Coordinates of C-alpha atoms in Angstrom, one line a residue:
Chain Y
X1 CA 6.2 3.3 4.6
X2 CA 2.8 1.6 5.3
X3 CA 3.4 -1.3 3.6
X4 CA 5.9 -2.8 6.3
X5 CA 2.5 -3.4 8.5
X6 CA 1.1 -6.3 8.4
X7 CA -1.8 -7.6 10.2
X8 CA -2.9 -11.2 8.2
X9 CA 0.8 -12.3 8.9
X10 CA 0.6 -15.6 6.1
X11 CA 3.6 -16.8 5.6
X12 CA 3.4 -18.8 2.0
X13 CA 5.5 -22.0 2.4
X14 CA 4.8 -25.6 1.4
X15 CA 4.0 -27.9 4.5
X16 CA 2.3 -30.2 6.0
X17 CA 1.2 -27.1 8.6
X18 CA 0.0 -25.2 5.7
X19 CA -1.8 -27.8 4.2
X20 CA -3.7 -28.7 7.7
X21 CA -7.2 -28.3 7.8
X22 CA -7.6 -24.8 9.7
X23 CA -10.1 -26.2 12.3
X24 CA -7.7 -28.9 13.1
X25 CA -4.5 -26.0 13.6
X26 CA -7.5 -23.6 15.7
X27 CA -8.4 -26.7 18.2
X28 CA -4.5 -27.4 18.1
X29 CA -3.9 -23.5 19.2
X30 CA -6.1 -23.8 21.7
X31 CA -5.4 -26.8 23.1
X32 CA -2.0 -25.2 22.9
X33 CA -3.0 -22.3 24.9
X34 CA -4.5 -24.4 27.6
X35 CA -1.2 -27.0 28.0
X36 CA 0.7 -23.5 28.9
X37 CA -1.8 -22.8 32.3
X38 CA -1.7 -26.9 33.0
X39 CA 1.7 -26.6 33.2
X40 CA 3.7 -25.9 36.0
X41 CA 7.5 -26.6 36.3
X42 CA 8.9 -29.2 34.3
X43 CA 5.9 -29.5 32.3
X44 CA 7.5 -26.5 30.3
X45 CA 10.3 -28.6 28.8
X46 CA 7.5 -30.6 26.8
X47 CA 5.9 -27.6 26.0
X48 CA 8.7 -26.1 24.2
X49 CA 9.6 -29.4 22.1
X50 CA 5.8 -29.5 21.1
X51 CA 6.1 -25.9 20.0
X52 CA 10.2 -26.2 18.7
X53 CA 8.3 -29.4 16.7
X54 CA 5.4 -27.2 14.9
X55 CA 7.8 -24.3 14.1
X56 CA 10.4 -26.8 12.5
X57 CA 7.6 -28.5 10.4
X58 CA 6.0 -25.1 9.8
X59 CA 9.2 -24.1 7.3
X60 CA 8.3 -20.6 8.5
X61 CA 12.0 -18.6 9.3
X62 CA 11.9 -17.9 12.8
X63 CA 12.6 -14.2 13.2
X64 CA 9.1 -14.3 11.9
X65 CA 7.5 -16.0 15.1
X66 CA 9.5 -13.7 17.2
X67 CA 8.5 -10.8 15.5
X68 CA 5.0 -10.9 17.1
X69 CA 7.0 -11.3 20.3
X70 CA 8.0 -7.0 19.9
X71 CA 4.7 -6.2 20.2
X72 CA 4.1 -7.4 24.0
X73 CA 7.6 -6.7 25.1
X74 CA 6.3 -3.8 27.1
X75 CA 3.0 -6.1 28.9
X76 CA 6.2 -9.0 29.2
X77 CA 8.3 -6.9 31.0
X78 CA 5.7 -5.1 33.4
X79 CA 3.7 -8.7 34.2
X80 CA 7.0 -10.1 35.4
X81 CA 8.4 -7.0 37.2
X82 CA 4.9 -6.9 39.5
X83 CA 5.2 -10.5 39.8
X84 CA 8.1 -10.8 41.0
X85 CA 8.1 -8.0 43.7
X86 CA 4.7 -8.1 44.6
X87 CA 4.0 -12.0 45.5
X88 CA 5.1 -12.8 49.1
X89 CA 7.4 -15.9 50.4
X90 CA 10.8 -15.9 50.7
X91 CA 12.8 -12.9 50.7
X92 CA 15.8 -13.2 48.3
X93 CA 17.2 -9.6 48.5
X94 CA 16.4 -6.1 48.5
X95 CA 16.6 -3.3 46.4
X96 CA 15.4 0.4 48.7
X97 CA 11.9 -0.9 49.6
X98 CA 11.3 -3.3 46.7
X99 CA 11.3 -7.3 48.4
X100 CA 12.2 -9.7 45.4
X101 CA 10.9 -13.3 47.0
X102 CA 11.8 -16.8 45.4
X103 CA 7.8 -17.5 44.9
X104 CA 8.2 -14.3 42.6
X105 CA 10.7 -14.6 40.9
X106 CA 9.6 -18.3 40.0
X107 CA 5.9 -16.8 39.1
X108 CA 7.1 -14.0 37.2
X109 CA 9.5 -16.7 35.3
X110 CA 6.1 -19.0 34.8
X111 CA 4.2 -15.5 33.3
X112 CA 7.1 -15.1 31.2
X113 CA 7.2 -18.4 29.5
X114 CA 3.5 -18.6 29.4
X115 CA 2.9 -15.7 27.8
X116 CA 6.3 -16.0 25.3
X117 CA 4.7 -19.5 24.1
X118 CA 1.1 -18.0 24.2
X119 CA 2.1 -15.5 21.6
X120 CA 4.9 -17.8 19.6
X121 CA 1.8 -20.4 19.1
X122 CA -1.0 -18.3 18.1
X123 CA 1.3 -17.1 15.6
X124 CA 2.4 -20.3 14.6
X125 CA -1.5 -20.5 13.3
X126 CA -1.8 -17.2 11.7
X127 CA 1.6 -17.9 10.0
X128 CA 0.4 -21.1 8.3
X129 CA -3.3 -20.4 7.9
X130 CA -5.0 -17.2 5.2
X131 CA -7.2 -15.2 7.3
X132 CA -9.8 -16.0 5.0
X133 CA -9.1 -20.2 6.3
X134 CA -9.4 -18.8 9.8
X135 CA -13.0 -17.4 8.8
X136 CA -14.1 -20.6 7.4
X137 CA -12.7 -22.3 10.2
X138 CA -14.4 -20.6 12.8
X139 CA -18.0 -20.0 11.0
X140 CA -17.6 -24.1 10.6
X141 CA -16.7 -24.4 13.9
X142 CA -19.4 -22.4 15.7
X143 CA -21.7 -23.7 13.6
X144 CA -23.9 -25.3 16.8
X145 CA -24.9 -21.7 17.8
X146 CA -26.7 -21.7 15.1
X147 CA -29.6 -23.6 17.0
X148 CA -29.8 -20.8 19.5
X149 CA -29.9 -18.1 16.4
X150 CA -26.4 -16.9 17.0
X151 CA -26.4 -15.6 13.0
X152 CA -22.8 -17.7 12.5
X153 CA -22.6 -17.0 8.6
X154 CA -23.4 -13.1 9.0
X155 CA -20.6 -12.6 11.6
X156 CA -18.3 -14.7 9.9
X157 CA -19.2 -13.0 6.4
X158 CA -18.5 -9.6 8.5
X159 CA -14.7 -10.8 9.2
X160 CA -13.4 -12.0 6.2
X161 CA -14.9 -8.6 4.7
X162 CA -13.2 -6.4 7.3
X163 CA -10.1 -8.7 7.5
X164 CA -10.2 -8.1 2.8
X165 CA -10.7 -4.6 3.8
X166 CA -7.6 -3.8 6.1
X167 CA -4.3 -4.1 3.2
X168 CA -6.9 -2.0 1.0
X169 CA -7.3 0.7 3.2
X170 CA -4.0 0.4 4.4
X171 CA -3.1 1.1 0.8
X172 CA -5.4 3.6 0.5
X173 CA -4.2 5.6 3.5
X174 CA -0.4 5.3 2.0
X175 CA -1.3 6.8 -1.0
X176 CA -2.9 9.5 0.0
X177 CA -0.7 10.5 2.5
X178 CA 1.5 11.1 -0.4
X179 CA -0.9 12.9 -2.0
X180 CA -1.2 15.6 0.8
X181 CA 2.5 15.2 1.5
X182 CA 3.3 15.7 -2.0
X183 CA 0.9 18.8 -1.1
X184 CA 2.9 20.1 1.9
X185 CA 1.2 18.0 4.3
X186 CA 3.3 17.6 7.8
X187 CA 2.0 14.5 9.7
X188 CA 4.7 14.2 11.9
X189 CA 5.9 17.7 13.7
X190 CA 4.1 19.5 16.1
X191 CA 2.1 18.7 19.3
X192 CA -1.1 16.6 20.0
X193 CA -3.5 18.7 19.1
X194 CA -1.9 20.1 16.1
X195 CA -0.9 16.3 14.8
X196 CA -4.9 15.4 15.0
X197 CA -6.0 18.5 13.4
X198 CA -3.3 17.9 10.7
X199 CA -5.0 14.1 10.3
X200 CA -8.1 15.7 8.5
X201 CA -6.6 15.8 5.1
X202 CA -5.7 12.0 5.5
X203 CA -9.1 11.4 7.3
X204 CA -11.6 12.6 5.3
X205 CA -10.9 11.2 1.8
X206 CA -10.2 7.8 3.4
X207 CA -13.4 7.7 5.0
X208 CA -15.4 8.7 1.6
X209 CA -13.3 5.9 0.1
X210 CA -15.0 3.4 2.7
X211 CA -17.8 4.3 2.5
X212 CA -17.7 4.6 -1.3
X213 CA -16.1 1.0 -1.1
X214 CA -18.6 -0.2 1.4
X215 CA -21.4 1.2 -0.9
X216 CA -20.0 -0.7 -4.2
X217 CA -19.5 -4.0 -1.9
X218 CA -23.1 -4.0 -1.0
X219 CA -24.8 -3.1 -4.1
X220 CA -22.1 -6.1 -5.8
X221 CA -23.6 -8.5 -3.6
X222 CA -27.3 -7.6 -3.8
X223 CA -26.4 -7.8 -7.7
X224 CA -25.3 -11.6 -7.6
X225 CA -28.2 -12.5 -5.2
X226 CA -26.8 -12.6 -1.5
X227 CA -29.2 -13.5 1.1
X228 CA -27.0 -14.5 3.8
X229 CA -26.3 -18.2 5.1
X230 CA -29.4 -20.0 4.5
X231 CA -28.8 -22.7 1.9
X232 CA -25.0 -21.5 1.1
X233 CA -22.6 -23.7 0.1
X234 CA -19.2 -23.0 -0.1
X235 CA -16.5 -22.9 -2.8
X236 CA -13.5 -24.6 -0.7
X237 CA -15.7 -26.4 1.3
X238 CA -13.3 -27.6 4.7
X239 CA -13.1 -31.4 4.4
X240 CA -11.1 -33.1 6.8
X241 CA -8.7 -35.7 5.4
X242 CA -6.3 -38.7 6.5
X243 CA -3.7 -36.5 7.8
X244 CA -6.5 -33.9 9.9
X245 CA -7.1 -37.2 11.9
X246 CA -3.6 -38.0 12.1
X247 CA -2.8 -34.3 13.7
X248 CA -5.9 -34.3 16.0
X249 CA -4.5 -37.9 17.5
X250 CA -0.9 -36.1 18.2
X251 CA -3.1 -33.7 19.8
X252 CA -5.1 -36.0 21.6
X253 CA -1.8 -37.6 23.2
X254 CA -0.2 -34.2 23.6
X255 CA -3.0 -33.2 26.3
X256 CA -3.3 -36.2 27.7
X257 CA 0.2 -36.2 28.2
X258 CA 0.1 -32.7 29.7
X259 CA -2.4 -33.3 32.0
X260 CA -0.8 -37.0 33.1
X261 CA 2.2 -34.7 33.9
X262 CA 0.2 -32.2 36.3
X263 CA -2.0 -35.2 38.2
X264 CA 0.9 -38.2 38.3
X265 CA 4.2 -35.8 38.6
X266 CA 2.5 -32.5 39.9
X267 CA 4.8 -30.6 37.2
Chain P
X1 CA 16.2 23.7 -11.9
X2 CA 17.3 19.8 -12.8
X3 CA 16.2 16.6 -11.4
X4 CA 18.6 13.8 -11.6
X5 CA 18.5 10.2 -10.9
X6 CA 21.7 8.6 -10.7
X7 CA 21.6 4.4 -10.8
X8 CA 18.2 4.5 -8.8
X9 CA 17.5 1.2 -7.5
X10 CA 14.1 0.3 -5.5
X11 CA 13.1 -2.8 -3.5
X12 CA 9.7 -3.2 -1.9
X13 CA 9.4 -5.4 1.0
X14 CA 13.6 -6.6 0.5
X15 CA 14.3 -9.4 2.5
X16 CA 10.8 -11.5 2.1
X17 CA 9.4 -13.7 0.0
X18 CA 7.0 -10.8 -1.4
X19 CA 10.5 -9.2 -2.4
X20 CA 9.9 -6.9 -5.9
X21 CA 12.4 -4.4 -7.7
X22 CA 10.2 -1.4 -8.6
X23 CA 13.5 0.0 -10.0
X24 CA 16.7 -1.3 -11.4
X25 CA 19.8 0.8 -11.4
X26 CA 17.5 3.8 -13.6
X27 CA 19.3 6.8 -14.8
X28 CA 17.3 9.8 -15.6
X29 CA 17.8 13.9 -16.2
X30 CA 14.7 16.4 -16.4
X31 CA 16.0 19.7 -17.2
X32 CA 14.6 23.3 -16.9
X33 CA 11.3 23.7 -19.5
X34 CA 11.6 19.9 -20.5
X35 CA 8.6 18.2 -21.6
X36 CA 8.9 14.8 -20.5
X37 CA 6.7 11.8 -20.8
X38 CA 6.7 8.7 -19.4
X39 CA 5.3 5.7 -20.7
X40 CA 5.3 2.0 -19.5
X41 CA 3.3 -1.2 -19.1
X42 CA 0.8 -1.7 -15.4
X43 CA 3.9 -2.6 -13.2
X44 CA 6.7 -1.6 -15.0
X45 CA 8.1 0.6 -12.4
X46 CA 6.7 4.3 -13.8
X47 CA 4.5 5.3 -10.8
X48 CA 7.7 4.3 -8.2
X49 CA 10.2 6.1 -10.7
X50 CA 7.8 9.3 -9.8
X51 CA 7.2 9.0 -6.6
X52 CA 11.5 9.2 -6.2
X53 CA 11.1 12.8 -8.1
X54 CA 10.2 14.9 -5.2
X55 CA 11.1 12.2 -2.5
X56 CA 7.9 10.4 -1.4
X57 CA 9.6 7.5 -1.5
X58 CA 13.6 6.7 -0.4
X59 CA 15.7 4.8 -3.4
X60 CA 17.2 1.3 -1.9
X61 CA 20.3 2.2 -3.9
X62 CA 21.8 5.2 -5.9
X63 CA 20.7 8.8 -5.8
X64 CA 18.2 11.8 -6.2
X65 CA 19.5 15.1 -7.3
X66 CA 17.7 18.3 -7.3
X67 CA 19.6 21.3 -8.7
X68 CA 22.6 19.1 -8.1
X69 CA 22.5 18.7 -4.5
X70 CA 21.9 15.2 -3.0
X71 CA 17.6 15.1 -1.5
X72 CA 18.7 12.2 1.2
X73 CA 21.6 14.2 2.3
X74 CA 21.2 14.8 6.4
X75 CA 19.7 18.1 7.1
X76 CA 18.3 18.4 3.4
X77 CA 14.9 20.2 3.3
X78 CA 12.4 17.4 1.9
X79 CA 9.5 19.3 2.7
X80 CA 9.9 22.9 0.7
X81 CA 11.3 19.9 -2.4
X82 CA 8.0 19.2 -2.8
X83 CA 6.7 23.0 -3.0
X84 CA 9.4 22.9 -6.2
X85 CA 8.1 19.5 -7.8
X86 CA 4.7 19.4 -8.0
X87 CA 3.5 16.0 -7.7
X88 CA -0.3 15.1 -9.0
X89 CA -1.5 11.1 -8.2
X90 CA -4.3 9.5 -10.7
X91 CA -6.5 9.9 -8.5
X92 CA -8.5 13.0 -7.4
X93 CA -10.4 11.1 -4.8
X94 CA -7.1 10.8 -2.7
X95 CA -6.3 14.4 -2.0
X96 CA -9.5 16.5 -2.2
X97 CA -10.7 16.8 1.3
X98 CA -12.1 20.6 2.0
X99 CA -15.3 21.8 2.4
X100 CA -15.3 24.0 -1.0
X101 CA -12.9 24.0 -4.1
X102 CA -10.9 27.4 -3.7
X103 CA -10.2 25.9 0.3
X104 CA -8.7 23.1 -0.9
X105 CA -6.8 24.2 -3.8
X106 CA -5.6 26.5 -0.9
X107 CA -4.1 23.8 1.1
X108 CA -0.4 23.7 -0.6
X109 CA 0.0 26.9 -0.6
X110 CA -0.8 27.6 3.1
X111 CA 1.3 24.7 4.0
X112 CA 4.0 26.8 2.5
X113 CA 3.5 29.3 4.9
X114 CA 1.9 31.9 2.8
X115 CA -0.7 34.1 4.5
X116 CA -4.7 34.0 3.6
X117 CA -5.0 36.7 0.9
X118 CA -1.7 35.3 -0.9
X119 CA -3.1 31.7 -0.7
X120 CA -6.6 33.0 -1.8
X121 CA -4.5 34.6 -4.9
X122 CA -2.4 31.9 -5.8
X123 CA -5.7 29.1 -5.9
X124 CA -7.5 31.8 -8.1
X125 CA -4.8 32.0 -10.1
X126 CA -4.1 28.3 -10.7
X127 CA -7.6 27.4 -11.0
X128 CA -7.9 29.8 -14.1
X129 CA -4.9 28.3 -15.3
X130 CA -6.7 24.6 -15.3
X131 CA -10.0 26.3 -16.7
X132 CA -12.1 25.7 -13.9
X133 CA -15.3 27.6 -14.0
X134 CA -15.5 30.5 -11.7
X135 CA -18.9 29.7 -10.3
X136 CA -18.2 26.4 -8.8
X137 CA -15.3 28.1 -6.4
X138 CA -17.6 27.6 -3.7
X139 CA -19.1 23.8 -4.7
X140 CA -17.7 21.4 -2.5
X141 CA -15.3 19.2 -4.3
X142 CA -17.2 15.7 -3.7
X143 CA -20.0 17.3 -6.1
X144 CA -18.3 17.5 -9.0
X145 CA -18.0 15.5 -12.1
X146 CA -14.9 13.4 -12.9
X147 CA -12.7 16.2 -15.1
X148 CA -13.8 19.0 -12.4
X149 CA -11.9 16.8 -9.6
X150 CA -9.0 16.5 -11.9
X151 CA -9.0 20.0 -12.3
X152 CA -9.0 20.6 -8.8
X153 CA -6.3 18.3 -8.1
X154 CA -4.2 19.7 -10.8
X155 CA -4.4 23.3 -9.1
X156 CA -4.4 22.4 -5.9
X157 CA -0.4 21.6 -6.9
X158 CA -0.3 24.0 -9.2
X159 CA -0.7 27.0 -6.5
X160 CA 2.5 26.1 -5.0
X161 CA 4.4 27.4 -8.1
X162 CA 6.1 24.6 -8.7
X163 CA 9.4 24.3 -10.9
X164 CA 8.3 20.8 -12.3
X165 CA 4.7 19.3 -12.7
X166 CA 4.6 15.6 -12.0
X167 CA 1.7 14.0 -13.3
X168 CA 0.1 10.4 -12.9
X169 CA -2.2 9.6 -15.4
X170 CA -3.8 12.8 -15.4
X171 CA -6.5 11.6 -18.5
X172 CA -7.4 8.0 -16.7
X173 CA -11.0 7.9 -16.8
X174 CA -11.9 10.8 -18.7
X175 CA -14.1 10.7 -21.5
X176 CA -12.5 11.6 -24.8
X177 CA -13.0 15.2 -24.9
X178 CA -12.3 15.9 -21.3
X179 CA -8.9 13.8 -21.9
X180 CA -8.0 16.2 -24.5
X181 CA -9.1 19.7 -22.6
X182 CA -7.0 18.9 -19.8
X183 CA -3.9 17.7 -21.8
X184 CA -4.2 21.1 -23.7
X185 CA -4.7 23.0 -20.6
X186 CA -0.9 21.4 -19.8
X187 CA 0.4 22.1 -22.6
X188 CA -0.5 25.7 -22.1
X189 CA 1.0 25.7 -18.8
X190 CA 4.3 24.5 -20.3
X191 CA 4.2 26.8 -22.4
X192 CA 3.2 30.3 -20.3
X193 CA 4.6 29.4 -17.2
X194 CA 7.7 28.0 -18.6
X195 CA 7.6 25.1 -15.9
X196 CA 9.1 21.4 -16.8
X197 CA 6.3 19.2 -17.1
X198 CA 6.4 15.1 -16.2
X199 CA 3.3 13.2 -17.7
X200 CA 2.4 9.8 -17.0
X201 CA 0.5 7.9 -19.5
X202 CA -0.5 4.9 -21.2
X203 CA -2.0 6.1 -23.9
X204 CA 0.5 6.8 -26.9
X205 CA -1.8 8.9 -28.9
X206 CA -2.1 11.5 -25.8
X207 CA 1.8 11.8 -25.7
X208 CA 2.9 11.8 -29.1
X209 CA 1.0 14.6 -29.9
X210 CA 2.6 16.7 -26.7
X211 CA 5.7 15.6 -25.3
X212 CA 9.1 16.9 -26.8
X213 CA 11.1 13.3 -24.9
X214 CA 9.7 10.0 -24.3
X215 CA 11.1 7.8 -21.9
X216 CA 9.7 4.1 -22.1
X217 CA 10.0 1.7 -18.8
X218 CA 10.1 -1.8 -18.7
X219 CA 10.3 -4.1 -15.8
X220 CA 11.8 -1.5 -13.6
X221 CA 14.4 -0.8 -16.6
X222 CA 14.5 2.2 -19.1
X223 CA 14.1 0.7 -21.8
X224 CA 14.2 4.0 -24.5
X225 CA 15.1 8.0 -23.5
X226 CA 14.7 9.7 -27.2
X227 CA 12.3 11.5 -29.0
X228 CA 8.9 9.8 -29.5
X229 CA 9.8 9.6 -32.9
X230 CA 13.1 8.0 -32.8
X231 CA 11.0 5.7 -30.0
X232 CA 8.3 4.6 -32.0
X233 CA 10.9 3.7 -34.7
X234 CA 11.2 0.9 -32.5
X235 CA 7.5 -0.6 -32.7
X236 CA 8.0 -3.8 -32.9
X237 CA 10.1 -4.1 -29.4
X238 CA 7.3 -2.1 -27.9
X239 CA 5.4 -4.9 -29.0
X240 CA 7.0 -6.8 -27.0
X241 CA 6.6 -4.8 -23.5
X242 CA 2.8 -4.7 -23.5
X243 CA 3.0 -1.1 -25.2
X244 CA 2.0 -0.1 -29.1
X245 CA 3.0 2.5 -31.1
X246 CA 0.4 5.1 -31.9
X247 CA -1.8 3.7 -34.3
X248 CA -0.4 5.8 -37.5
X249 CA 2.9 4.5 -37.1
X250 CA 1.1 1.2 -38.3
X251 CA -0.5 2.5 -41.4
X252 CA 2.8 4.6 -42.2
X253 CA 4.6 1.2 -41.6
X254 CA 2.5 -0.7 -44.0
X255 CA 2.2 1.7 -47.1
X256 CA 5.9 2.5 -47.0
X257 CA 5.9 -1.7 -47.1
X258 CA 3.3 -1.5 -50.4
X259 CA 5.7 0.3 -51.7
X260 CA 3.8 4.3 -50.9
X261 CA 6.8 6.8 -50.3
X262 CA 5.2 7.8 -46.9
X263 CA 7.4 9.6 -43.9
X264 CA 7.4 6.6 -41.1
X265 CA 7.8 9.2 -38.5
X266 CA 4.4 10.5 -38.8
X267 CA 2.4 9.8 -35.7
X268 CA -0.6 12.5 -35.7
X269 CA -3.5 11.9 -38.0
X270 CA -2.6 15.0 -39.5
X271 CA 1.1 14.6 -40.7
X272 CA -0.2 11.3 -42.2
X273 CA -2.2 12.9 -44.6
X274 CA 0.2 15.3 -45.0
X275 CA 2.6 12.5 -45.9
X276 CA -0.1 10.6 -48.2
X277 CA -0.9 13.6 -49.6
X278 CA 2.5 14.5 -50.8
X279 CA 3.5 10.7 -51.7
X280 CA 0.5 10.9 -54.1
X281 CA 1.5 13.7 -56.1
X282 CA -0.8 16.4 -54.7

């Protein structure tokens, strides 16, 4: 029942996306992320053959891009209603006291897309990368805070633990929910109040087996030596290769691209 | 009471890459008072068989009978199933959650419906039944040792009266003489109680010496359904599926081959010597 949720969404396939430094596909999300809000009219249509481009490339199926799509139907549906009855201009017709303007529903269409492509690219990312790359990509790449004593290693040490830490106490809660179902246990009748009280036989031996996990995590670690990020080297250390340079120069043209499109064409 | 499984297939995750079948096309019968154990390689599909016994989990393909009616049939009562087939997991740790031992043991029982005295009667009762000392009643479960938890597991599914005990690996992590306490302590049920009993294992000592049917699984198949006799017969193809025959099957196997006029079949350390015994003359 449980297992159908996934959270780290990687998709193993064999491509060039997969095999991309992960610094190179987090700068290339967000410079992603930013095209979408340069844009504003036909700026779109080179938006989506950047995006149709990655997805190809990424030999990930695309009901799998889409599924993260389900999750922000309901914030898709209610940014685009407000925006397109609620920003004035010109009135196109009316339904009892709601005004739906052309300025709105052209808005509410931008939203739409924006947010559509927001969501398709990001997962693009967490398709093709392990969480555990994303870590390492991100302790590498706020690295600099480091001079200001931003501890970089101990927050990015405190992901990749909690990110481990999710499909085993995911697992965790499945089977003992069959333990207290095979018990008679009823998680799913009754109202509020009843439902949360009914969570205690799930609750409590879950959180004695996290703390219990915790507790063996910690004393593991003291036991090989840890001391944090001082000195550390890494076992995949991220090295950046002929084709990372390659993807950050079709990056490089991408924005300049999009942002030659919003000052010369003002799309 | 019978459970059936008729052509049981199981797919985790179908559709996606991390696509596995738990359970391929399995046939199986437990009838009233059987002792039944189950024995198979990490993987080979004996924990998902199990789970299919009292309906924690739904077969992709095929069916689940209980006392001939279908258990995934609309309107079919899943929930008083599983007060009939007493399911116990490996692990203690996953359903012990009350403030004190008798509380929890009470928590089947009072999810059947039953009122405080008849829960309070029923725990008592099936704690006896597992040996659990009277005077830790009141301990809270997280205190005791390893074989105490299992105890307490064991009766907290026990006070449901159920029709068939399911259990998982009751003897993992258990030191030798706790393994052997607890499997006599089933065996006593099956035999005053009169219920069926299911028992998980890897071990082939523990079930040759108790079960009455042995059913081997292998890569989601059933591989042998016999006695464990007729099933260690076939040592050599256990062999073969990460499994061993206990180990007096082996020195039966080699004096019969040195020419000793030994019974094969022997599989306790105490029909062996019978055997030797007799096969030298005394």
């Amino acid at each position: 029942m449980i297992r159908d949720i996934t959270l780290g969404q990687y998709y193993p396939a064999d491509s060039v996306l997969h095999r991309l430094d992960p610094r190179v596909k987090f700068i290339g999300t967000m410079i992603y992320i930013i095209s979408l809000f340069v844009f504003k009219s036909w700026g779109y249509v080179l938006g989506t053959v950047f995006l149709a481009g990655v997805i190809v490339i990424s030999k990930v199926p695309f009901r799998f891009m889409v599924k993260g799509l389900k999750a922000i139907m309901f914030l898709l549906f209610i940014t685009m209603f407000f925006n397109a009855i609620f920003t004035p201009g010109e009135v196109l017709f009316h339904i009892w006291i709601i005004k739906v303007t052309k300025e709105g529903l052209i808005l509410a269409g931008r939203m739409g897309i924006r947010l559509v492509f927001l969501i398709m690219g990001s997962s693009v990312m967490t398709l093709t990368t392990t969480p555990n790359q994303l870590t390492d990509a991100l302790e590498s790449l706020l690295k600099p805070l480091n001079k200001i004593h931003v501890p970089v290693h101990e927050i990015s040490m405190m992901m990749s633990i909690a990110l481990r830490f999710i499909p085993i106490l995911l697992e965790e809660t499945d089977k003992i929910m069959k333990a207290q179902i095979a018990r008679g246990a009823d998680f799913e009748t009754g109202n509020l109040i009843k439902k949360v009280k009914n969570m205690v036989p799930l609750l409590v031996p879950l959180f004695i087996s996290a703390f219990r996990r915790a507790n063996d995590l910690a004393l593991a670690m003291e036991a090989r030596c840890y001391h944090g990020g001082e000195g550390r080297t890494q076992m995949k250390p991220l090295r950046y290769t002929g084709r990372d340079y390659a993807a950050y120069g079709i990056l490089a043209a991408y924005l300049a691209l999009t942002i030659a499109i919003r000052v010369f064409l003002h799309w | 009471m019978s459970i059936k499984l008729e052509e049981v297939t199981y797919t985790y995750s179908p559709g996606t890459v991390y696509e596995i079948h738990a359970l391929d096309h399995v046939n199986l019968e437990i009838g009233q008072g059987d002792f039944v154990g189950v024995i198979g390689h990490t993987g080979s599909g004996k924990s998902t068989m199990i789970q299919h016994l009292n309906g924690l989990v739904k077969p992709t393909s095929g069916r689940v009978l209980y006392n001939d009616e279908d258990i995934w049939a609309d309107g079919y009562d899943l929930r008083s199933l599983r007060f009939h087939v007493g399911l116990v997991f490996q692990y203690p740790e996953h359903q012990l959650f009350e403030t004190d031992v008798l509380k929890d043991v009470c928590f089947g029982p009072k999810n059947e419906g039953l009122d405080a005295e008849a829960c309070k009667a029923r725990a008592i009762e099936a704690l006896e039944h597992v040996g659990f000392p009277k005077e830790l009643y009141d301990k809270s479960p997280f205190e005791l040792s390893g074989g105490q938890k299992r105890r307490v597991a064991i009766a907290g599914v026990l006070a449901m009266n159920p029709d068939v005990l399911v259990l998982d690996e009751p003897t993992a992590g258990l030191d030798p003489q706790g393994r052997d306490e607890i499997l006599d302590q089933i065996a006593y049920l099956h035999k005053t109680r009169g219920i069926s009993i299911v028992l998980v294992s890897h071990s082939m000592e523990d079930i040759a010496k108790y079960v009455d049917r042995l059913v081997v699984m292998n890569a989601g198949k059933k591989a042998y359904d016999a006695a464990p006799k007729e099933v260690f017969a076939h040592y050599k193809e256990l062999e073969t599926m990460g499994l061993a025959a206990p180990q007096m099957t082996y020195i039966m196997h080699t004096l019969k081959e040195h020419g000793m006029d030994v019974d094969v079949t022997a599989t306790t350390v105490e029909e062996a010597k019978a055997s030797i015994l007799q096969a030298l003359g005394r």
